CSV table of C-alpha atoms and ligand atoms in Angstrom, one decimal:
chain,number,residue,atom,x,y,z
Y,1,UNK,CA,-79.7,102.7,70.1
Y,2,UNK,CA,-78.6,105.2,72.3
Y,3,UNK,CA,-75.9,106.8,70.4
Y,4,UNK,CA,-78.4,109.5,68.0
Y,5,UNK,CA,-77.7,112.2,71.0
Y,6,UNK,CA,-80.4,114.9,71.2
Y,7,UNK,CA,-84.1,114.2,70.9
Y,8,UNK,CA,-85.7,116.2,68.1
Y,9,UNK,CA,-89.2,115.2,67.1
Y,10,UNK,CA,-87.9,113.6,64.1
Y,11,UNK,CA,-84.9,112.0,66.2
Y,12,UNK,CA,-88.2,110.3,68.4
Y,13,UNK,CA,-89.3,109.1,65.0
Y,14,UNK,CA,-86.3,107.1,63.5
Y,15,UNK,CA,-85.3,105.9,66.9
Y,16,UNK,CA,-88.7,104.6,68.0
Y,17,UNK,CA,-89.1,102.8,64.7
Y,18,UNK,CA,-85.9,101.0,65.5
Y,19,UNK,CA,-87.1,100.0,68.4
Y,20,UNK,CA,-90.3,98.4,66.7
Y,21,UNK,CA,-87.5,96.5,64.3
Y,22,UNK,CA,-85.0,95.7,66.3
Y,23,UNK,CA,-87.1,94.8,69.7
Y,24,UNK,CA,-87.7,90.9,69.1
Y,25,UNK,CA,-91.3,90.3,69.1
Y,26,UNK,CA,-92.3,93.9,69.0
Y,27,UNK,CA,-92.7,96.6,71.2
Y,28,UNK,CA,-96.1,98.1,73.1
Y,29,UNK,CA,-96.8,101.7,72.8
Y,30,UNK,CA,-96.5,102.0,76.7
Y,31,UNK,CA,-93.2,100.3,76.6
Y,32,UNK,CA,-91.8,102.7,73.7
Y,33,UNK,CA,-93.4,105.8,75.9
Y,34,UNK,CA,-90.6,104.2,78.5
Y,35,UNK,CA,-88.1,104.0,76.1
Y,36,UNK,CA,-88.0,107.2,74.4
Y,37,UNK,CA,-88.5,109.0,77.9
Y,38,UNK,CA,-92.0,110.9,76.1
Y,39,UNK,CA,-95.8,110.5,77.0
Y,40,UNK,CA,-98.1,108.1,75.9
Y,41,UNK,CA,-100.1,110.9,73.8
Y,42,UNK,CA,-96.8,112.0,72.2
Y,43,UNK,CA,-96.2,108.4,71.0
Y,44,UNK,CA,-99.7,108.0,70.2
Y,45,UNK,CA,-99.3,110.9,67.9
Y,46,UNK,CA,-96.0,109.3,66.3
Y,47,UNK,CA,-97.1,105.6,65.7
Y,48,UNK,CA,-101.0,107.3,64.2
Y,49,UNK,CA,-98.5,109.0,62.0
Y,50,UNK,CA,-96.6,105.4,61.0
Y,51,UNK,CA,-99.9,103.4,60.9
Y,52,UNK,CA,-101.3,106.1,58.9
Y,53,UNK,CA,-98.4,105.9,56.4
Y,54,UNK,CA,-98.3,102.2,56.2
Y,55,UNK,CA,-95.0,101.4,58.0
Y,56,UNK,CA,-96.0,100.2,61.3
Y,57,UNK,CA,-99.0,97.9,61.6
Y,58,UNK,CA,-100.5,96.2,65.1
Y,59,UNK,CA,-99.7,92.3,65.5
Y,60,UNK,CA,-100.8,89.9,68.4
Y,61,UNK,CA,-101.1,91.0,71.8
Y,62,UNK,CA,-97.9,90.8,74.4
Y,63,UNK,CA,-97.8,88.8,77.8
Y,64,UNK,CA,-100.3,90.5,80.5
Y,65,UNK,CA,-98.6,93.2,82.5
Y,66,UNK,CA,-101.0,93.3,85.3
Y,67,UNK,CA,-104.1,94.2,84.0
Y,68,UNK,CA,-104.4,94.1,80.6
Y,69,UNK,CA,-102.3,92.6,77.5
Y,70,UNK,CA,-100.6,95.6,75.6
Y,71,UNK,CA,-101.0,95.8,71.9
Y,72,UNK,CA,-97.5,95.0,70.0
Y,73,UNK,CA,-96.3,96.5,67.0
Y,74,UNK,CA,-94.5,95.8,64.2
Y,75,UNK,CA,-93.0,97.3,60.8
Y,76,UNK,CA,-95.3,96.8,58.3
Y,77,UNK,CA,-93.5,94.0,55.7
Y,78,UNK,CA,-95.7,95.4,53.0
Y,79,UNK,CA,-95.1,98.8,52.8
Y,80,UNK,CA,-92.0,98.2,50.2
Y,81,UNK,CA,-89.1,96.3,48.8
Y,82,UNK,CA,-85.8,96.3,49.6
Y,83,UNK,CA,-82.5,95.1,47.8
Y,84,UNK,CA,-79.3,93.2,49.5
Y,85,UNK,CA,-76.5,93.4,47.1
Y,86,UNK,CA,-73.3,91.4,48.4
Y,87,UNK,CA,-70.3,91.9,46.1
Y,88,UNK,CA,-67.6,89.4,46.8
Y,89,UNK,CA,-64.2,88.9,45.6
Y,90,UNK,CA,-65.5,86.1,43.4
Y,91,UNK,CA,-69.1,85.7,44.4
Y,92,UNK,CA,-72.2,88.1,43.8
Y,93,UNK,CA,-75.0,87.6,45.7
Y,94,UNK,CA,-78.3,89.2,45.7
Y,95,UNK,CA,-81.8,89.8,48.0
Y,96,UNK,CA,-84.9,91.1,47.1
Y,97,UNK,CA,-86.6,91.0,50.9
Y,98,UNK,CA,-90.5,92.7,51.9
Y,99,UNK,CA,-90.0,95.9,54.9
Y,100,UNK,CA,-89.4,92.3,57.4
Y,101,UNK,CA,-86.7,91.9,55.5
Y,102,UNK,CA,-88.5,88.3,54.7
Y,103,UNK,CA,-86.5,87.1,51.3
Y,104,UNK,CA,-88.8,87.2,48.4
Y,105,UNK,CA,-86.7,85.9,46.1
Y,106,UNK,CA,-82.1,85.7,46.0
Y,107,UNK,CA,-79.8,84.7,43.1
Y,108,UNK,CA,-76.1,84.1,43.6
Y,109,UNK,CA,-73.6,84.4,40.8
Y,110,UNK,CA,-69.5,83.6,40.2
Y,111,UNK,CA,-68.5,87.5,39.5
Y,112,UNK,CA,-64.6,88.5,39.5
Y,113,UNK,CA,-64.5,92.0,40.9
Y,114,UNK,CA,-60.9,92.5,39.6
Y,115,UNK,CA,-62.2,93.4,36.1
Y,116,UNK,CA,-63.2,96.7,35.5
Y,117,UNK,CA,-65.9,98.6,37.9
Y,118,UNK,CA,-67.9,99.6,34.8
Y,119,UNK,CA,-68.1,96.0,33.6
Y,120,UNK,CA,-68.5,94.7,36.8
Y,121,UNK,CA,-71.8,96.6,37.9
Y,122,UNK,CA,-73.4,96.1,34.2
Y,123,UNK,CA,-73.4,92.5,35.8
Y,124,UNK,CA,-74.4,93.5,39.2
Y,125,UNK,CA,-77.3,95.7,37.1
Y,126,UNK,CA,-78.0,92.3,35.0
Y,127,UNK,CA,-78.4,90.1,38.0
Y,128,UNK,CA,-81.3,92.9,39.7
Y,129,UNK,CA,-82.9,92.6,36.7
Y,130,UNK,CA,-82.9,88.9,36.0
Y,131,UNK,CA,-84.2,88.6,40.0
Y,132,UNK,CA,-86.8,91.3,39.9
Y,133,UNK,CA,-88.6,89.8,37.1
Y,134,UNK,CA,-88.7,86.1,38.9
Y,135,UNK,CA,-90.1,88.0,41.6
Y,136,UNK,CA,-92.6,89.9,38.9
Y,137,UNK,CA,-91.5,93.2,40.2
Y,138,UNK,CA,-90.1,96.2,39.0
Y,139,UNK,CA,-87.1,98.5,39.8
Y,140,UNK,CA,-89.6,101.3,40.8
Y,141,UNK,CA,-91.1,98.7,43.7
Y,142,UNK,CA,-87.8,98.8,45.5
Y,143,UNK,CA,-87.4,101.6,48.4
Y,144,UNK,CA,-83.8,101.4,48.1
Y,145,UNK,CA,-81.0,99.1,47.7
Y,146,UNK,CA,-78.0,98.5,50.0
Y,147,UNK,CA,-74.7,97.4,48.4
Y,148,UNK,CA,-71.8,95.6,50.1
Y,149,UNK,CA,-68.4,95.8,48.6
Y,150,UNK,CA,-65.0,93.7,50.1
Y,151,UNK,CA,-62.9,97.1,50.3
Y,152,UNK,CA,-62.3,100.1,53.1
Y,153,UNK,CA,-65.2,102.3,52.0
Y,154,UNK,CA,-65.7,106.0,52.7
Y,155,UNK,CA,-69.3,106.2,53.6
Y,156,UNK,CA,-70.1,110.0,52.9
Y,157,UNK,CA,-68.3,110.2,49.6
Y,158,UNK,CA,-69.9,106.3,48.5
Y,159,UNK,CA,-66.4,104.8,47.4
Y,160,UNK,CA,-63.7,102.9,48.3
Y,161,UNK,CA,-60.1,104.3,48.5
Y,162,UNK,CA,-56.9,101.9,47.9
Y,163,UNK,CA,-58.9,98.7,48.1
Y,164,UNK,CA,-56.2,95.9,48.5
Y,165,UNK,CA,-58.3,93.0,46.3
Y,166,UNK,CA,-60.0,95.2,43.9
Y,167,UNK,CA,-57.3,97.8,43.3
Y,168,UNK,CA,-58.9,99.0,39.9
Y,169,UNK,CA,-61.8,100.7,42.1
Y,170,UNK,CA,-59.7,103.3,44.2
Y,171,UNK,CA,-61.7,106.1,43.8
Y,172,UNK,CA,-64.6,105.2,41.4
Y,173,UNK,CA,-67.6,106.6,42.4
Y,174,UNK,CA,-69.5,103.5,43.3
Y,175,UNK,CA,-72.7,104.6,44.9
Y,176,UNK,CA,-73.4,107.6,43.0
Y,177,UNK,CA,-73.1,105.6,39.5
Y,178,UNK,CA,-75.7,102.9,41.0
Y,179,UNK,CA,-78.1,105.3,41.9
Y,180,UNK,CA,-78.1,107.2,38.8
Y,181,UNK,CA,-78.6,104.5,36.7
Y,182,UNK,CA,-80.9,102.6,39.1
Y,183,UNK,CA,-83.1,105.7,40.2
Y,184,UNK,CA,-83.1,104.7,43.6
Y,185,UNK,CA,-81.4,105.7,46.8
Y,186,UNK,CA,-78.2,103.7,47.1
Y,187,UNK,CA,-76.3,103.0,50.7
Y,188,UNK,CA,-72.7,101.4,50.1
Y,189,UNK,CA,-70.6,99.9,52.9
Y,190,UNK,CA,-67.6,97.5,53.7
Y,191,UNK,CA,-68.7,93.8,53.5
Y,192,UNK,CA,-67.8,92.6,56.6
Y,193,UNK,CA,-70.0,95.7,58.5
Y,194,UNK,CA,-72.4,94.4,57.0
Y,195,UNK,CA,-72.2,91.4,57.9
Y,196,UNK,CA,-71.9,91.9,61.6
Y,197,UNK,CA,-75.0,94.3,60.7
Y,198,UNK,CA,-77.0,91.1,59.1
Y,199,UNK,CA,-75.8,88.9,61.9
Y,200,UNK,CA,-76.8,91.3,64.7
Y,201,UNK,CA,-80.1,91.9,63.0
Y,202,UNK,CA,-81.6,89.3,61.7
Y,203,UNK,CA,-78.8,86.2,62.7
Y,204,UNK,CA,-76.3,84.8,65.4
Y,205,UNK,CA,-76.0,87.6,67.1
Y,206,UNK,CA,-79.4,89.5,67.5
Y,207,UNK,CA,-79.3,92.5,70.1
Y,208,UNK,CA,-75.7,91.8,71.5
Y,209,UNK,CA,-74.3,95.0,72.3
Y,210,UNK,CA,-70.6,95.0,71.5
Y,211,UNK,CA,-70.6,92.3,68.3
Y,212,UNK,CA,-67.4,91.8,66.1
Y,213,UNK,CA,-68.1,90.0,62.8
Y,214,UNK,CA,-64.9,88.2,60.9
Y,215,UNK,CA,-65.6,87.9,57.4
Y,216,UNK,CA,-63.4,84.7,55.9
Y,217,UNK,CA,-63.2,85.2,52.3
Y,218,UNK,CA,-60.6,85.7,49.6
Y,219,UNK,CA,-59.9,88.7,51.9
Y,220,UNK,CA,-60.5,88.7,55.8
Y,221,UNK,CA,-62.1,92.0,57.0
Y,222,UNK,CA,-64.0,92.9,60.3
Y,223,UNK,CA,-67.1,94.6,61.2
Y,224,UNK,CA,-67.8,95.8,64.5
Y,225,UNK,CA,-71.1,97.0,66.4
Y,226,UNK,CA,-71.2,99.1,68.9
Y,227,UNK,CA,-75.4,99.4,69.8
Y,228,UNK,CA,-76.4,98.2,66.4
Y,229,UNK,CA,-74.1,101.2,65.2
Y,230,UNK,CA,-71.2,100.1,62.7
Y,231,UNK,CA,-67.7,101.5,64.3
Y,232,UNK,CA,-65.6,102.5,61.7
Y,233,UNK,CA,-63.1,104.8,62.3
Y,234,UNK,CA,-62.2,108.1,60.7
Y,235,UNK,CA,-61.4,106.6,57.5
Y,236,UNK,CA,-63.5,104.0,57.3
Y,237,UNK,CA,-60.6,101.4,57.6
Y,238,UNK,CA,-61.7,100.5,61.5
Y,239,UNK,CA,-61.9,96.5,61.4
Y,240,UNK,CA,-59.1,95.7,58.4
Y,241,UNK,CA,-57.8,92.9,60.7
Y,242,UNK,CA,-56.6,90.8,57.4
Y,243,UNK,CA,-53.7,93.6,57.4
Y,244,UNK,CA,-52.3,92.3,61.2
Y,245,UNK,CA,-48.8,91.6,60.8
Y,246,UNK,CA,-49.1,88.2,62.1
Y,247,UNK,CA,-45.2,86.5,61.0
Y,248,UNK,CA,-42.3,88.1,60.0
Y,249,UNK,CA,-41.2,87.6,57.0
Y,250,UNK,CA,-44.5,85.9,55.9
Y,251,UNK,CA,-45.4,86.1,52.5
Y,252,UNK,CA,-46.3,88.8,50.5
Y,253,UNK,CA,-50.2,90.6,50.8
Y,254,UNK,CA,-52.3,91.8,48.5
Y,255,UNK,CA,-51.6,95.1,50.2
Y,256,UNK,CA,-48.0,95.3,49.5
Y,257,UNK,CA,-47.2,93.9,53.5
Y,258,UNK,CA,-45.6,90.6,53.9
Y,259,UNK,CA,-47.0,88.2,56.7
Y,260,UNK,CA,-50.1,89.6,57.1
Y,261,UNK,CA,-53.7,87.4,58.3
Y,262,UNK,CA,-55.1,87.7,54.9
Y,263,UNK,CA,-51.7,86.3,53.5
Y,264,UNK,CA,-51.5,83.2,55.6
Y,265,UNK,CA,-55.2,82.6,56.2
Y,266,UNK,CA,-57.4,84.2,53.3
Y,267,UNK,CA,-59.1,82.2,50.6
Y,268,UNK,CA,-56.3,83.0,48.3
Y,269,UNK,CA,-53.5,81.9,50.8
Y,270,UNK,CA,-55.7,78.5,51.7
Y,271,UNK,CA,-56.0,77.6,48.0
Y,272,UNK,CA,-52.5,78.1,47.4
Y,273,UNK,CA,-51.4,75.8,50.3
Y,274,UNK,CA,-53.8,73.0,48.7
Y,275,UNK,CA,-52.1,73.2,45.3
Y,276,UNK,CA,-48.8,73.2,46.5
Y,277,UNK,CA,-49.4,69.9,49.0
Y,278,UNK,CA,-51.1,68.7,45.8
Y,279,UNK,CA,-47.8,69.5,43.7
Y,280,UNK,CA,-45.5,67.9,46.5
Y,281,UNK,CA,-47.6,64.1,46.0
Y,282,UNK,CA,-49.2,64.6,49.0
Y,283,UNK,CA,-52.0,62.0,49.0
Y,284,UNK,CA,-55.3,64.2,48.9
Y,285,UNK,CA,-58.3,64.0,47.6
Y,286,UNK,CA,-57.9,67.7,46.3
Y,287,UNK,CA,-55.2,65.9,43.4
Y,288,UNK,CA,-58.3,65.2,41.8
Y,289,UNK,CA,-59.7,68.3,40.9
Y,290,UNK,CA,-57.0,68.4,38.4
Y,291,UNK,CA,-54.6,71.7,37.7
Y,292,UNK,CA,-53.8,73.9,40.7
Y,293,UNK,CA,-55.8,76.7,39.6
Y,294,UNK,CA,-59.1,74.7,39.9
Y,295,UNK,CA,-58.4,74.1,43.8
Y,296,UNK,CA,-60.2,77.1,45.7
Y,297,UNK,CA,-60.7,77.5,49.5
Y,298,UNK,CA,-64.4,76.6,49.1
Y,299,UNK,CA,-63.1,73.5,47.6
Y,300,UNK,CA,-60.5,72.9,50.6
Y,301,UNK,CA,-63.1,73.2,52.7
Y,302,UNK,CA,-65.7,70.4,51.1
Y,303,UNK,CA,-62.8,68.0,51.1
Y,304,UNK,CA,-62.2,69.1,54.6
Y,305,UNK,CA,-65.5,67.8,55.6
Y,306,UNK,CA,-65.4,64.6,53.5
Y,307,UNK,CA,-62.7,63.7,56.3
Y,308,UNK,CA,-59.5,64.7,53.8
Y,309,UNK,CA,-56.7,64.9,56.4
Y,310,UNK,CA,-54.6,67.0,54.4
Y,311,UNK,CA,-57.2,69.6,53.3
Y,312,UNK,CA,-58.1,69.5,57.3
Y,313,UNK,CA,-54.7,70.4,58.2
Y,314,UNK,CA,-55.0,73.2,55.9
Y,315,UNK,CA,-58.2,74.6,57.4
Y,316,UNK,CA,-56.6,74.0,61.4
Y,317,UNK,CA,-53.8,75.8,60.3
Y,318,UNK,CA,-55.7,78.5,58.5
Y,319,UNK,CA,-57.4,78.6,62.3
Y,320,UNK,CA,-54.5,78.9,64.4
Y,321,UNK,CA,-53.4,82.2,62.5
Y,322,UNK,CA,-57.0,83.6,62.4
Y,323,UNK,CA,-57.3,82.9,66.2
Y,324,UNK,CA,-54.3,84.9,67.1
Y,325,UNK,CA,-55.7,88.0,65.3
Y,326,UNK,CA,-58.8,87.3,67.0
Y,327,UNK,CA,-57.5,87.4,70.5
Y,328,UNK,CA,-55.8,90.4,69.6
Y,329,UNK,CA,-59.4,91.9,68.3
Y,330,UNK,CA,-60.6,90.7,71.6
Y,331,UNK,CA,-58.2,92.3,73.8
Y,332,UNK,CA,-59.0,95.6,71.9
Y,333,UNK,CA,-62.7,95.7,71.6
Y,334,UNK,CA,-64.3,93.5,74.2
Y,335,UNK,CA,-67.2,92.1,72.5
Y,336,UNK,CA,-69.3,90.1,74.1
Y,337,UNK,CA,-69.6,88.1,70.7
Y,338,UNK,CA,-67.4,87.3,67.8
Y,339,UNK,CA,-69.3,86.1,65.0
Y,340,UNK,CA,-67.0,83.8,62.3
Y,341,UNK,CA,-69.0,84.0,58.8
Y,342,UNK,CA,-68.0,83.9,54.5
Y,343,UNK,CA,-67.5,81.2,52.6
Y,344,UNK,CA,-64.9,79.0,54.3
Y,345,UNK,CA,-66.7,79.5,58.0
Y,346,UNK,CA,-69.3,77.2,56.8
Y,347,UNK,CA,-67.4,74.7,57.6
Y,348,UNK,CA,-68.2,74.9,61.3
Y,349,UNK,CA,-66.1,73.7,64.4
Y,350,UNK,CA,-63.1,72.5,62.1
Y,351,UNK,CA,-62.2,76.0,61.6
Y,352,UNK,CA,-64.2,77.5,65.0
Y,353,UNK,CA,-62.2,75.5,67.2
Y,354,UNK,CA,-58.4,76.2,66.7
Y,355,UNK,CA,-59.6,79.7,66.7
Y,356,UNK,CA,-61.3,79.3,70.1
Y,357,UNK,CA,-58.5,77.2,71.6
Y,358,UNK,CA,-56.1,80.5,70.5
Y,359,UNK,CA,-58.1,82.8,71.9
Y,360,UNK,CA,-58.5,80.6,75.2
Y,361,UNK,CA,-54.3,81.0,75.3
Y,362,UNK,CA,-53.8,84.6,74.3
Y,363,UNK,CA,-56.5,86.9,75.1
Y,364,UNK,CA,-56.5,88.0,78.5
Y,365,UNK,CA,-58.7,85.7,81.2
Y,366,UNK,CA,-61.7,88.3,81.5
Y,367,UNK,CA,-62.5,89.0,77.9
Y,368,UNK,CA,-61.9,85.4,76.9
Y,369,UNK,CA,-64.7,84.5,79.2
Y,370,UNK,CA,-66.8,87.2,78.3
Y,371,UNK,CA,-67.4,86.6,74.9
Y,372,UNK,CA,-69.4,83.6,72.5
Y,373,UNK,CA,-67.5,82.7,69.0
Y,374,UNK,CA,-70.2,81.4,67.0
Y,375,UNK,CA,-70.4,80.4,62.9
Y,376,UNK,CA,-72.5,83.0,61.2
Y,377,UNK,CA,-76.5,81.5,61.1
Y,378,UNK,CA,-77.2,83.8,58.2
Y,379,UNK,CA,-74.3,81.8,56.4
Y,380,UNK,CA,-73.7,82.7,53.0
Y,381,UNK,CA,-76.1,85.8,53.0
Y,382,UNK,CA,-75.0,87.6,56.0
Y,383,UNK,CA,-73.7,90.4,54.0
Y,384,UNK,CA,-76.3,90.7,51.7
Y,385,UNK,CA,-78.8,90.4,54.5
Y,386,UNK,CA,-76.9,93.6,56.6
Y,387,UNK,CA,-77.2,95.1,53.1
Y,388,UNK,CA,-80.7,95.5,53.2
Y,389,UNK,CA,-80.8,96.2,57.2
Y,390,UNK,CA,-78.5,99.5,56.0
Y,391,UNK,CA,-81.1,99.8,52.5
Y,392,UNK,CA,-84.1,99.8,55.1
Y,393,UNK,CA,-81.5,102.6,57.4
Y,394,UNK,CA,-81.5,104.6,54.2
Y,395,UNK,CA,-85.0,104.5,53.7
Y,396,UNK,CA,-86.3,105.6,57.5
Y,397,UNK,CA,-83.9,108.3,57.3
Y,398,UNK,CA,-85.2,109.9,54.6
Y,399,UNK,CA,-89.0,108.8,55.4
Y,400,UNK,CA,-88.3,110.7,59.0
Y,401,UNK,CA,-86.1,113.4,58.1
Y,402,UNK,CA,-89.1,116.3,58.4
X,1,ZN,ZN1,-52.0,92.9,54.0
């Protein structure tokens, strides 16, 4: 939280009410005063002005410092609503969470994002509609909504631009659309930032300062923190590790490369290698599930964990090849946390550890040591969880911008 640069009034604002979100436990006035290098009476002034408004509220009392326990403080859950909007590959997957970011109510959804955007985000619209009324509330209750997409996305313009798995999307104005038709301010990012964002937040990797997240889907993508900052690069394409060449001559990516990660160990690729072991009489459980197209990573995964050796193999393998473009991450960025999360990651050490033993062999000595791989604790809503950190981002922007 040191990377907003000068210290305007309304710079003290937004980054002292990060500090009352993101400091586990909440923060004391005194303690802020330290933080944001200003008085007590100029943070006085601020936090009357947030308690006045409703978005910061006092909770318990801290530990004594000497002679007195401080008063803590804390964003104020009620103040609003927020939305989480994760659109996968083949999944959508929604939160409606209080200013805590405490879930209120979720739906999840099989979606296909390769049909048309138009027809895609009449169901995304469907699905917000279908949740807010379980949750009795109304469109005009949320604050803002944060949307996840698995594509490179330009953040200032609000779309994506030559998305390998949803190639119908290049251009299409995805944020602006939703927030015309929604009436509410929109924020749009890459899945897997958001991810790392919902991890570092609110999951596996809370208040690490250099966290990568690697999101394991139909596609594999990145998202790295830097201070609770997403990194992405000056196209937004920073973290697209499913593009590594990992094997020459590997087979052909969705992106028009051959041998890249995403090729040999996305959900695609790991559902493929099911249904041709299944084709070859291999003896697996997966034979069962009938026609090759019904055999999909999640389901590769499940038999992995039922103790199916072949579907095991599969998911090891799958590991190996995600481990080497780990280490490579891990030589290049340093984190001291690499946080495994989608759909097949919930499978847990079968996966985590080929990836740990490859990073253990190729990534130099001192950033091996320094860094924790861990499965994602938010699991399956990681993404839509970082989603409504970045809706909540959106909001104290525009709530502080004067
Ligand atoms: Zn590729």
């Amino acid at each position: 939280m040191s990377l907003y640069g000068f210290n305007g009034k309304s710079t003290n604002k937004r980054v002292g009410l990060d500090l009352i979100r993101f400091t586990p436990g909440g923060i004391s006035r005194s303690e802020l005063a330290r933080q944001l290098n200003l008085t007590r009476a100029a943070v006085t002034t601020i936090i009357n002005d947030f308690i006045d408004d409703g978005l910061v509220r006092e909770t318990g009392k801290g530990p004594t410092t000497g002679r007195r326990r401080p008063i803590l403080l804390e964003i104020n859950p009620q103040r609003g609503y927020l939305v989480g909007v994760d659109l996968g590959a083949t999944h959508l997957s929604l939160l409606v969470t209080d200013f805590a970011a405490h879930v209120v109510n979720e739906l999840e959804t099989p979606f296909d994002i390769r049909r048309n955007p138009e027809e895609c985000l009449q169901k995304v619209d469907g699905a917000l509609s279908e949740t807010l009324a379980k949750a009795q509330l109304r469109l005009e209750d949320m604050t803002a909504i944060g949307v996840g997409v698995p594509g490179p996305v330009e953040a200032a313009a609000g779309k994506v631009i030559a998305p390998p798995i949803m190639p119908g999307w290049h251009n299409y104005p995805i944020r602006s659309v939703l927030q015309e038709r929604w009436g509410r301010p929109v924020s749009l990012n890459n899945d897997a930032e958001l991810g790392a964002l919902g991890e570092w937040a609110q999951g596996a990797g809370r208040a690490e300062r250099y966290l990568a997240y690697i999101k394991v889907g139909t596609g594999i993508g990145a998202g790295m923190l830097l201070d609770g900052k997403i990194y992405r690069g000056v196209s937004g394409c920073a973290g697209e590790i499913g593009h590594i060449a990992i094997r020459d001559n590997g087979p052909l990516c969705a992106c028009g490369s051959h041998g890249c990660l995403e090729a040999l160990a996305g959900g695609s690729a790991i559902a493929a290698k099911a249904a041709a072991a299944v084709k070859s009489g291999k003896r697996t459980q997966l034979a069962s599930l009938g026609s090759a197209g019904e055999i999909t990573a999640m389901s590769v995964a499940h038999a992995a964990r039922l103790g199916d050796l072949v579907a095991q193999q599969i998911i090891v393998e799958a590991g190996g090849y995600l481990g080497i473009a780990i280490a490579s991450l891990i030589n290049l960025f340093n984190p001291s946390m690499v946080v495994i999360g989608g759909g097949v990651a919930q499978i847990g050490d079968l996966l985590l550890n080929p990836i740990r033993q490859v990073v253990g062999e190729r990534s130099l000595r001192s950033a091996a040591q320094a860094v924790r791989i861990s499965a994602a604790v938010l699991g399956r809503r990681s993404t839509s969880m970082g989603a409504v950190v970045q809706a909540l981002n959106l909001a104290l922007d525009e709530m502080t911008a004067n």
